[in-house]
PDB file of C-alpha atoms in Angstrom:
ATOM      1  CA  GLN A1227     183.076  73.998  75.175  1.00  0.00           C
ATOM      2  CA  LYS A1228     179.630  73.186  73.030  1.00  0.00           C
ATOM      3  CA  GLU A1229     176.311  73.814  74.776  1.00  0.00           C
ATOM      4  CA  VAL A1230     174.217  70.519  74.743  1.00  0.00           C
ATOM      5  CA  GLU A1231     176.689  67.807  74.688  1.00  0.00           C
ATOM      6  CA  GLN A1232     175.391  64.042  73.724  1.00  0.00           C
ATOM      7  CA  ASN A1233     178.234  60.566  73.373  1.00  0.00           C
ATOM      8  CA  SER A1234     177.549  59.924  69.804  1.00  0.00           C
ATOM      9  CA  GLY A1235     177.664  56.785  69.978  1.00  0.00           C
ATOM     10  CA  PRO A1236     176.920  54.276  68.976  1.00  0.00           C
ATOM     11  CA  LEU A1237     175.012  52.948  72.105  1.00  0.00           C
ATOM     12  CA  SER A1238     174.049  48.866  71.790  1.00  0.00           C
ATOM     13  CA  VAL A1239     172.383  47.290  74.549  1.00  0.00           C
ATOM     14  CA  PRO A1240     170.316  43.888  74.309  1.00  0.00           C
ATOM     15  CA  GLU A1241     166.108  43.765  74.073  1.00  0.00           C
ATOM     16  CA  GLY A1242     164.520  44.064  77.131  1.00  0.00           C
ATOM     17  CA  ALA A1243     167.375  45.547  78.856  1.00  0.00           C
ATOM     18  CA  ILE A1244     167.207  49.782  80.076  1.00  0.00           C
ATOM     19  CA  ALA A1245     168.915  52.339  77.745  1.00  0.00           C
ATOM     20  CA  SER A1246     170.419  55.273  79.367  1.00  0.00           C
ATOM     21  CA  LEU A1247     171.218  57.780  77.535  1.00  0.00           C
ATOM     22  CA  ASN A1248     173.041  61.755  78.681  1.00  0.00           C
ATOM     23  CA  CYS A1249     173.417  65.152  77.912  1.00  0.00           C
ATOM     24  CA  THR A1250     175.059  67.589  79.972  1.00  0.00           C
ATOM     25  CA  TYR A1251     174.759  71.361  79.341  1.00  0.00           C
ATOM     26  CA  SER A1252     177.049  74.170  79.482  1.00  0.00           C
ATOM     27  CA  ASP A1253     174.223  77.224  79.904  1.00  0.00           C
ATOM     28  CA  ARG A1254     173.265  77.172  83.295  1.00  0.00           C
ATOM     29  CA  GLY A1255     169.939  79.524  83.654  1.00  0.00           C
ATOM     30  CA  SER A1256     168.976  76.485  81.299  1.00  0.00           C
ATOM     31  CA  GLN A1257     165.098  75.765  82.131  1.00  0.00           C
ATOM     32  CA  SER A1258     163.064  73.483  80.026  1.00  0.00           C
ATOM     33  CA  PHE A1259     165.252  69.930  78.842  1.00  0.00           C
ATOM     34  CA  PHE A1260     163.799  68.255  75.833  1.00  0.00           C
ATOM     35  CA  TRP A1261     164.260  64.623  74.279  1.00  0.00           C
ATOM     36  CA  TYR A1262     163.385  63.699  70.303  1.00  0.00           C
ATOM     37  CA  ARG A1263     162.948  60.535  69.077  1.00  0.00           C
ATOM     38  CA  GLN A1264     164.625  60.768  64.871  1.00  0.00           C
ATOM     39  CA  TYR A1265     164.641  57.451  62.638  1.00  0.00           C
ATOM     40  CA  SER A1266     166.791  57.384  59.959  1.00  0.00           C
ATOM     41  CA  GLY A1267     165.243  59.880  56.976  1.00  0.00           C
ATOM     42  CA  LYS A1268     162.656  61.168  59.323  1.00  0.00           C
ATOM     43  CA  SER A1269     161.718  63.995  61.257  1.00  0.00           C
ATOM     44  CA  PRO A1270     162.477  64.203  65.718  1.00  0.00           C
ATOM     45  CA  GLU A1271     159.479  63.566  66.955  1.00  0.00           C
ATOM     46  CA  LEU A1272     158.927  64.554  71.010  1.00  0.00           C
ATOM     47  CA  ILE A1273     159.072  62.173  73.880  1.00  0.00           C
ATOM     48  CA  MET A1274     159.658  63.788  76.956  1.00  0.00           C
ATOM     49  CA  PHE A1275     160.182  66.786  78.668  1.00  0.00           C
ATOM     50  CA  ILE A1276     160.903  68.343  81.966  1.00  0.00           C
ATOM     51  CA  TYR A1277     161.206  70.864  84.413  1.00  0.00           C
ATOM     52  CA  SER A1278     162.303  70.157  87.327  1.00  0.00           C
ATOM     53  CA  ASN A1279     164.929  68.683  89.261  1.00  0.00           C
ATOM     54  CA  GLY A1280     164.359  64.954  89.663  1.00  0.00           C
ATOM     55  CA  ASP A1281     162.968  62.064  87.468  1.00  0.00           C
ATOM     56  CA  LYS A1282     159.332  62.443  85.099  1.00  0.00           C
ATOM     57  CA  GLU A1283     158.618  58.456  83.690  1.00  0.00           C
ATOM     58  CA  ASP A1284     156.269  57.965  80.991  1.00  0.00           C
ATOM     59  CA  GLY A1285     155.302  54.254  80.538  1.00  0.00           C
ATOM     60  CA  ARG A1286     159.055  52.670  79.294  1.00  0.00           C
ATOM     61  CA  PHE A1287     160.438  55.663  79.478  1.00  0.00           C
ATOM     62  CA  THR A1288     161.791  58.294  82.560  1.00  0.00           C
ATOM     63  CA  ALA A1289     163.067  61.899  82.758  1.00  0.00           C
ATOM     64  CA  GLN A1290     166.272  62.208  84.662  1.00  0.00           C
ATOM     65  CA  LEU A1291     167.026  65.554  85.610  1.00  0.00           C
ATOM     66  CA  ASN A1292     169.512  67.290  87.735  1.00  0.00           C
ATOM     67  CA  LYS A1293     170.938  71.115  87.497  1.00  0.00           C
ATOM     68  CA  ALA A1294     173.331  71.424  89.823  1.00  0.00           C
ATOM     69  CA  SER A1295     174.900  69.092  87.594  1.00  0.00           C
ATOM     70  CA  GLN A1296     173.582  70.279  84.593  1.00  0.00           C
ATOM     71  CA  TYR A1297     173.149  66.969  83.349  1.00  0.00           C
ATOM     72  CA  VAL A1298     169.785  65.631  81.729  1.00  0.00           C
ATOM     73  CA  SER A1299     169.395  61.551  81.292  1.00  0.00           C
ATOM     74  CA  LEU A1300     166.524  59.842  79.912  1.00  0.00           C
ATOM     75  CA  LEU A1301     166.045  56.015  80.892  1.00  0.00           C
ATOM     76  CA  ILE A1302     164.602  53.732  78.364  1.00  0.00           C
ATOM     77  CA  ARG A1303     162.725  50.238  80.439  1.00  0.00           C
ATOM     78  CA  ASP A1304     162.382  47.283  78.187  1.00  0.00           C
ATOM     79  CA  SER A1305     164.143  48.322  75.050  1.00  0.00           C
ATOM     80  CA  GLN A1306     162.822  47.028  71.641  1.00  0.00           C
ATOM     81  CA  PRO A1307     164.229  47.292  68.760  1.00  0.00           C
ATOM     82  CA  SER A1308     161.237  49.941  68.098  1.00  0.00           C
ATOM     83  CA  ASP A1309     163.258  52.154  70.177  1.00  0.00           C
ATOM     84  CA  SER A1310     166.516  51.974  67.769  1.00  0.00           C
ATOM     85  CA  ALA A1311     166.914  55.569  66.372  1.00  0.00           C
ATOM     86  CA  THR A1312     168.668  58.445  67.460  1.00  0.00           C
ATOM     87  CA  TYR A1313     168.044  60.398  70.887  1.00  0.00           C
ATOM     88  CA  LEU A1314     167.927  64.045  70.960  1.00  0.00           C
ATOM     89  CA  CYS A1315     168.223  66.411  73.867  1.00  0.00           C
ATOM     90  CA  ALA A1316     166.987  69.514  73.984  1.00  0.00           C
ATOM     91  CA  VAL A1317     167.397  72.952  76.426  1.00  0.00           C
ATOM     92  CA  ASN A1318     166.263  76.605  76.339  1.00  0.00           C
ATOM     93  CA  LYS A1319     166.460  78.982  78.774  1.00  0.00           C
ATOM     94  CA  ASN A1320     163.278  79.351  79.198  1.00  0.00           C
ATOM     95  CA  SER A1321     163.493  82.943  80.101  1.00  0.00           C
ATOM     96  CA  GLY A1322     162.317  85.055  76.753  1.00  0.00           C
ATOM     97  CA  ASN A1323     162.931  83.806  73.794  1.00  0.00           C
ATOM     98  CA  THR A1324     165.750  82.042  73.462  1.00  0.00           C
ATOM     99  CA  PRO A1325     166.152  79.301  70.873  1.00  0.00           C
ATOM    100  CA  LEU A1326     165.472  75.403  71.780  1.00  0.00           C
ATOM    101  CA  VAL A1327     169.444  73.908  71.090  1.00  0.00           C
ATOM    102  CA  PHE A1328     170.042  70.589  70.512  1.00  0.00           C
ATOM    103  CA  GLY A1329     172.912  68.393  70.951  1.00  0.00           C
ATOM    104  CA  LYS A1330     173.968  66.537  68.108  1.00  0.00           C
ATOM    105  CA  GLY A1331     171.847  62.970  69.321  1.00  0.00           C
ATOM    106  CA  THR A1332     172.761  59.472  70.347  1.00  0.00           C
ATOM    107  CA  ARG A1333     173.020  57.021  68.170  1.00  0.00           C
ATOM    108  CA  LEU A1334     170.820  53.904  69.789  1.00  0.00           C
ATOM    109  CA  SER A1335     171.012  50.131  68.793  1.00  0.00           C
ATOM    110  CA  VAL A1336     168.192  47.520  70.396  1.00  0.00           C
ATOM    111  CA  ILE A1337     169.732  44.315  69.658  1.00  0.00           C
ATOM    112  CA  ALA A1338     166.925  41.376  69.612  1.00  0.00           C
TER     113      ALA A1338
ATOM    114  CA  GLU B1140     144.817  66.881  65.209  1.00  0.00           C
ATOM    115  CA  ALA B1141     146.042  67.588  61.864  1.00  0.00           C
ATOM    116  CA  GLY B1142     150.700  67.877  62.120  1.00  0.00           C
ATOM    117  CA  VAL B1143     153.098  70.135  60.829  1.00  0.00           C
ATOM    118  CA  ALA B1144     152.896  70.351  56.767  1.00  0.00           C
ATOM    119  CA  GLN B1145     155.478  70.814  54.796  1.00  0.00           C
ATOM    120  CA  SER B1146     156.158  70.501  51.386  1.00  0.00           C
ATOM    121  CA  PRO B1147     158.172  69.727  49.169  1.00  0.00           C
ATOM    122  CA  ARG B1148     159.807  66.852  50.894  1.00  0.00           C
ATOM    123  CA  TYR B1149     162.545  66.388  47.946  1.00  0.00           C
ATOM    124  CA  LYS B1150     163.982  68.887  46.036  1.00  0.00           C
ATOM    125  CA  ILE B1151     167.536  68.730  44.537  1.00  0.00           C
ATOM    126  CA  ILE B1152     169.086  72.347  42.167  1.00  0.00           C
ATOM    127  CA  GLU B1153     171.926  73.741  40.687  1.00  0.00           C
ATOM    128  CA  LYS B1154     174.049  75.261  43.142  1.00  0.00           C
ATOM    129  CA  ARG B1155     173.724  79.168  42.310  1.00  0.00           C
ATOM    130  CA  GLN B1156     170.040  78.205  42.100  1.00  0.00           C
ATOM    131  CA  SER B1157     166.718  79.442  43.963  1.00  0.00           C
ATOM    132  CA  VAL B1158     164.842  77.551  46.041  1.00  0.00           C
ATOM    133  CA  ALA B1159     161.573  77.905  48.035  1.00  0.00           C
ATOM    134  CA  PHE B1160     159.541  76.169  51.454  1.00  0.00           C
ATOM    135  CA  TRP B1161     156.585  75.760  52.763  1.00  0.00           C
ATOM    136  CA  CYS B1162     155.191  75.198  56.475  1.00  0.00           C
ATOM    137  CA  ASN B1163     152.022  75.228  57.879  1.00  0.00           C
ATOM    138  CA  PRO B1164     152.244  74.815  61.459  1.00  0.00           C
ATOM    139  CA  ILE B1165     150.311  72.978  63.240  1.00  0.00           C
ATOM    140  CA  SER B1166     146.038  74.963  63.913  1.00  0.00           C
ATOM    141  CA  GLY B1167     146.539  77.503  66.721  1.00  0.00           C
ATOM    142  CA  HIS B1168     150.479  77.286  67.375  1.00  0.00           C
ATOM    143  CA  ALA B1169     151.657  81.611  67.213  1.00  0.00           C
ATOM    144  CA  THR B1170     155.024  79.866  67.682  1.00  0.00           C
ATOM    145  CA  LEU B1171     157.037  77.959  64.255  1.00  0.00           C
ATOM    146  CA  TYR B1172     160.167  77.770  63.720  1.00  0.00           C
ATOM    147  CA  TRP B1173     163.226  76.729  60.780  1.00  0.00           C
ATOM    148  CA  TYR B1174     165.679  74.323  61.313  1.00  0.00           C
ATOM    149  CA  GLN B1175     168.045  73.195  59.192  1.00  0.00           C
ATOM    150  CA  GLN B1176     170.253  69.249  60.016  1.00  0.00           C
ATOM    151  CA  ILE B1177     172.593  68.835  58.374  1.00  0.00           C
ATOM    152  CA  LEU B1178     173.849  65.036  58.191  1.00  0.00           C
ATOM    153  CA  GLY B1179     174.909  63.320  61.577  1.00  0.00           C
ATOM    154  CA  GLN B1180     173.998  66.951  63.397  1.00  0.00           C
ATOM    155  CA  GLY B1181     171.500  68.068  65.190  1.00  0.00           C
ATOM    156  CA  PRO B1182     169.034  70.723  64.537  1.00  0.00           C
ATOM    157  CA  LYS B1183     169.929  74.158  64.278  1.00  0.00           C
ATOM    158  CA  LEU B1184     167.888  77.305  64.501  1.00  0.00           C
ATOM    159  CA  LEU B1185     167.729  79.358  61.703  1.00  0.00           C
ATOM    160  CA  ILE B1186     164.478  81.598  62.567  1.00  0.00           C
ATOM    161  CA  GLN B1187     161.653  81.826  64.650  1.00  0.00           C
ATOM    162  CA  PHE B1188     158.722  83.617  64.791  1.00  0.00           C
ATOM    163  CA  GLN B1189     155.348  84.562  67.058  1.00  0.00           C
ATOM    164  CA  ASN B1190     152.845  84.717  65.133  1.00  0.00           C
ATOM    165  CA  ASN B1191     154.157  86.764  61.821  1.00  0.00           C
ATOM    166  CA  GLY B1192     157.151  88.616  64.284  1.00  0.00           C
ATOM    167  CA  VAL B1193     160.164  87.440  63.559  1.00  0.00           C
ATOM    168  CA  VAL B1194     161.703  86.576  67.389  1.00  0.00           C
ATOM    169  CA  ASP B1195     164.776  85.604  66.291  1.00  0.00           C
ATOM    170  CA  ASP B1196     166.884  84.937  63.311  1.00  0.00           C
ATOM    171  CA  SER B1197     170.900  85.348  64.463  1.00  0.00           C
ATOM    172  CA  GLN B1198     172.265  82.365  63.065  1.00  0.00           C
ATOM    173  CA  LEU B1199     170.229  83.075  59.288  1.00  0.00           C
ATOM    174  CA  PRO B1200     172.461  83.926  56.876  1.00  0.00           C
ATOM    175  CA  LYS B1201     170.744  87.199  55.354  1.00  0.00           C
ATOM    176  CA  ASP B1202     173.038  87.162  52.752  1.00  0.00           C
ATOM    177  CA  ARG B1203     171.101  83.907  51.037  1.00  0.00           C
ATOM    178  CA  PHE B1204     168.070  83.329  52.939  1.00  0.00           C
ATOM    179  CA  SER B1205     164.747  84.476  54.107  1.00  0.00           C
ATOM    180  CA  ALA B1206     161.766  83.996  55.398  1.00  0.00           C
ATOM    181  CA  GLU B1207     157.930  84.938  55.660  1.00  0.00           C
ATOM    182  CA  ARG B1208     154.748  84.870  57.837  1.00  0.00           C
ATOM    183  CA  LEU B1209     152.752  87.192  56.665  1.00  0.00           C
ATOM    184  CA  LYS B1210     149.183  85.805  58.100  1.00  0.00           C
ATOM    185  CA  GLY B1211     150.640  84.303  60.870  1.00  0.00           C
ATOM    186  CA  VAL B1212     150.111  80.830  59.698  1.00  0.00           C
ATOM    187  CA  ASP B1213     151.870  80.009  56.997  1.00  0.00           C
ATOM    188  CA  SER B1214     155.714  80.024  56.167  1.00  0.00           C
ATOM    189  CA  THR B1215     157.719  80.338  53.402  1.00  0.00           C
ATOM    190  CA  LEU B1216     161.628  79.654  53.895  1.00  0.00           C
ATOM    191  CA  LYS B1217     164.179  80.661  50.646  1.00  0.00           C
ATOM    192  CA  ILE B1218     167.245  80.212  49.646  1.00  0.00           C
ATOM    193  CA  GLN B1219     168.787  82.408  46.829  1.00  0.00           C
ATOM    194  CA  PRO B1220     170.741  81.972  45.548  1.00  0.00           C
ATOM    195  CA  ALA B1221     172.193  78.159  46.629  1.00  0.00           C
ATOM    196  CA  LYS B1222     175.660  77.068  47.766  1.00  0.00           C
ATOM    197  CA  LEU B1223     176.907  73.376  48.228  1.00  0.00           C
ATOM    198  CA  GLU B1224     177.045  73.755  52.223  1.00  0.00           C
ATOM    199  CA  ASP B1225     173.304  74.338  52.499  1.00  0.00           C
ATOM    200  CA  SER B1226     172.410  70.844  51.024  1.00  0.00           C
ATOM    201  CA  ALA B1227     170.563  69.443  54.440  1.00  0.00           C
ATOM    202  CA  VAL B1228     167.060  68.943  55.903  1.00  0.00           C
ATOM    203  CA  TYR B1229     164.527  71.615  56.144  1.00  0.00           C
ATOM    204  CA  LEU B1230     162.470  70.824  59.682  1.00  0.00           C
ATOM    205  CA  CYS B1231     159.641  73.621  60.249  1.00  0.00           C
ATOM    206  CA  ALA B1232     158.263  72.483  63.477  1.00  0.00           C
ATOM    207  CA  SER B1233     155.643  74.266  65.261  1.00  0.00           C
ATOM    208  CA  SER B1234     154.433  74.836  69.114  1.00  0.00           C
ATOM    209  CA  PRO B1235     151.452  76.814  70.962  1.00  0.00           C
ATOM    210  CA  ALA B1236     153.973  79.375  72.619  1.00  0.00           C
ATOM    211  CA  THR B1237     157.229  80.515  72.780  1.00  0.00           C
ATOM    212  CA  ASN B1238     159.555  78.218  75.548  1.00  0.00           C
ATOM    213  CA  GLN B1239     156.634  75.065  75.213  1.00  0.00           C
ATOM    214  CA  PRO B1240     157.100  72.095  73.142  1.00  0.00           C
ATOM    215  CA  GLN B1241     157.805  71.509  69.522  1.00  0.00           C
ATOM    216  CA  HIS B1242     156.543  69.590  67.071  1.00  0.00           C
ATOM    217  CA  PHE B1243     158.178  68.522  63.507  1.00  0.00           C
ATOM    218  CA  GLY B1244     156.850  68.956  60.298  1.00  0.00           C
ATOM    219  CA  ASP B1245     158.454  65.743  57.594  1.00  0.00           C
ATOM    220  CA  GLY B1246     160.837  67.901  56.506  1.00  0.00           C
ATOM    221  CA  THR B1247     162.341  69.013  52.582  1.00  0.00           C
ATOM    222  CA  ARG B1248     165.168  67.098  51.919  1.00  0.00           C
ATOM    223  CA  LEU B1249     167.450  69.210  49.808  1.00  0.00           C
ATOM    224  CA  SER B1250     170.491  68.728  47.750  1.00  0.00           C
ATOM    225  CA  ILE B1251     172.824  71.068  46.144  1.00  0.00           C
ATOM    226  CA  LEU B1252     174.553  69.740  42.935  1.00  0.00           C
TER     227      LEU B1252
END
């Protein structure tokens, strides 16, 4: 089982809709969860991080964490064509010096 | 606040040659990371430094890759000799401390001929 799994997509949503990106992880000891956005040919850019169960909102972005189900998601409200990118989920244990483990990313396409 | 600086942006070499990449982290960030990102994959950690000490290098191919952060600020990553499978983007990231959000540089795109 892969440590961090994401559907590679592409996920296509119409402009103005809600985009829902999902990520599952295998290590129950994981404590820190990050979402990065990566435009083609660019480096990853941090969007959100979440440490506790529940929802965390920042503008049009909401991160949702369910540790019991080992599931973290990112919702993008009012999706814009400029949101079209690959979204990377990253997870680590937040104890000791364990490395951040990235999923392969989900490619999102917002259609105008 | 200045971001993570990396150079060069692009490098093309032939297999068996050597290459070096440079990274300057965000000022004050104690933790520095080197990642390898192959097309279509997420970044894979090669090495993590805390100040000038190595925290994790378990996925660094030590027979050909080396990295240093002598003064706890800048870092260099070297590949010698390069193989075709080393073609990738090499990303440097930094964070204030371990397990805090990481910020990435623009990366170096390496092509091996």
